[in-house]
């Protein structure tokens, strides 16, 4: 079933007007935040911590140990 082109054009015009209203609201909110200084207070991405090779090795060994214990308990039952 084909949609009527005039109906699609009307829908497009309606959605574009809604988009314009939303964009205006967003810019007003950003302006208000900038005035209060809250724009800079937005949560920043935290830097990932670097892990040494030795630490990764210890963690891997501990995980292997846990899995071995788990598999052993599953085999015993």
XYZ file of C-alpha atoms in Angstrom:
77
model
C 0.000 0.000 0.000
C 1.473 3.321 -1.069
C 1.251 6.335 1.191
C -0.224 9.535 -0.147
C 2.612 12.010 -0.946
C 0.614 14.975 0.360
C 0.098 13.168 3.663
C 3.800 12.410 3.907
C 4.671 16.041 3.139
C 2.277 17.232 5.849
C 3.813 14.809 8.334
C 7.277 15.993 7.392
C 6.319 19.638 7.934
C 4.795 18.796 11.316
C 7.826 16.864 12.488
C 10.189 19.592 11.299
C 8.277 22.157 13.337
C 8.460 19.905 16.387
C 12.188 19.481 15.824
C 12.615 23.252 15.657
C 10.731 23.664 18.949
C 12.851 20.973 20.606
C 16.085 22.539 19.340
C 14.996 25.904 20.738
C 14.193 24.349 24.111
C 17.583 22.627 24.197
C 19.420 25.846 23.406
C 17.479 27.686 26.152
C 18.409 25.009 28.676
C 22.059 25.136 27.632
C 22.026 28.928 27.914
C 20.534 28.693 31.417
C 23.156 26.134 32.435
C 25.950 28.308 31.105
C 24.693 31.231 33.173
C 24.678 29.190 36.369
C 28.051 27.630 35.683
C 26.617 24.136 35.713
C 27.734 23.376 32.176
C 31.273 22.755 33.391
C 30.015 20.587 36.247
C 28.788 17.896 33.855
C 30.330 14.530 34.690
C 33.567 14.052 32.803
C 34.816 10.703 31.614
C 37.147 9.127 34.090
C 40.540 8.086 32.855
C 41.107 4.359 32.893
C 43.658 3.152 35.358
C 46.724 1.431 33.991
C 47.435 -2.000 35.359
C 50.937 -3.385 35.467
C 51.847 -6.628 33.765
C 52.530 -8.219 37.158
C 49.093 -7.200 38.441
C 47.398 -8.674 35.366
C 49.373 -11.869 35.897
C 48.299 -12.102 39.569
C 44.670 -11.511 38.666
C 44.793 -14.123 35.897
C 46.352 -16.669 38.253
C 43.726 -16.016 40.922
C 40.924 -16.372 38.366
C 42.356 -19.644 37.066
C 42.563 -20.881 40.644
C 38.900 -19.975 41.259
C 37.797 -21.717 38.056
C 39.800 -24.825 38.915
C 38.152 -24.963 42.359
C 34.710 -24.452 40.789
C 35.249 -27.147 38.147
C 36.599 -29.559 40.757
C 33.521 -29.046 42.961
C 31.210 -29.557 39.972
C 33.013 -32.795 39.003
C 32.835 -34.180 42.542
C 29.041 -33.860 42.763
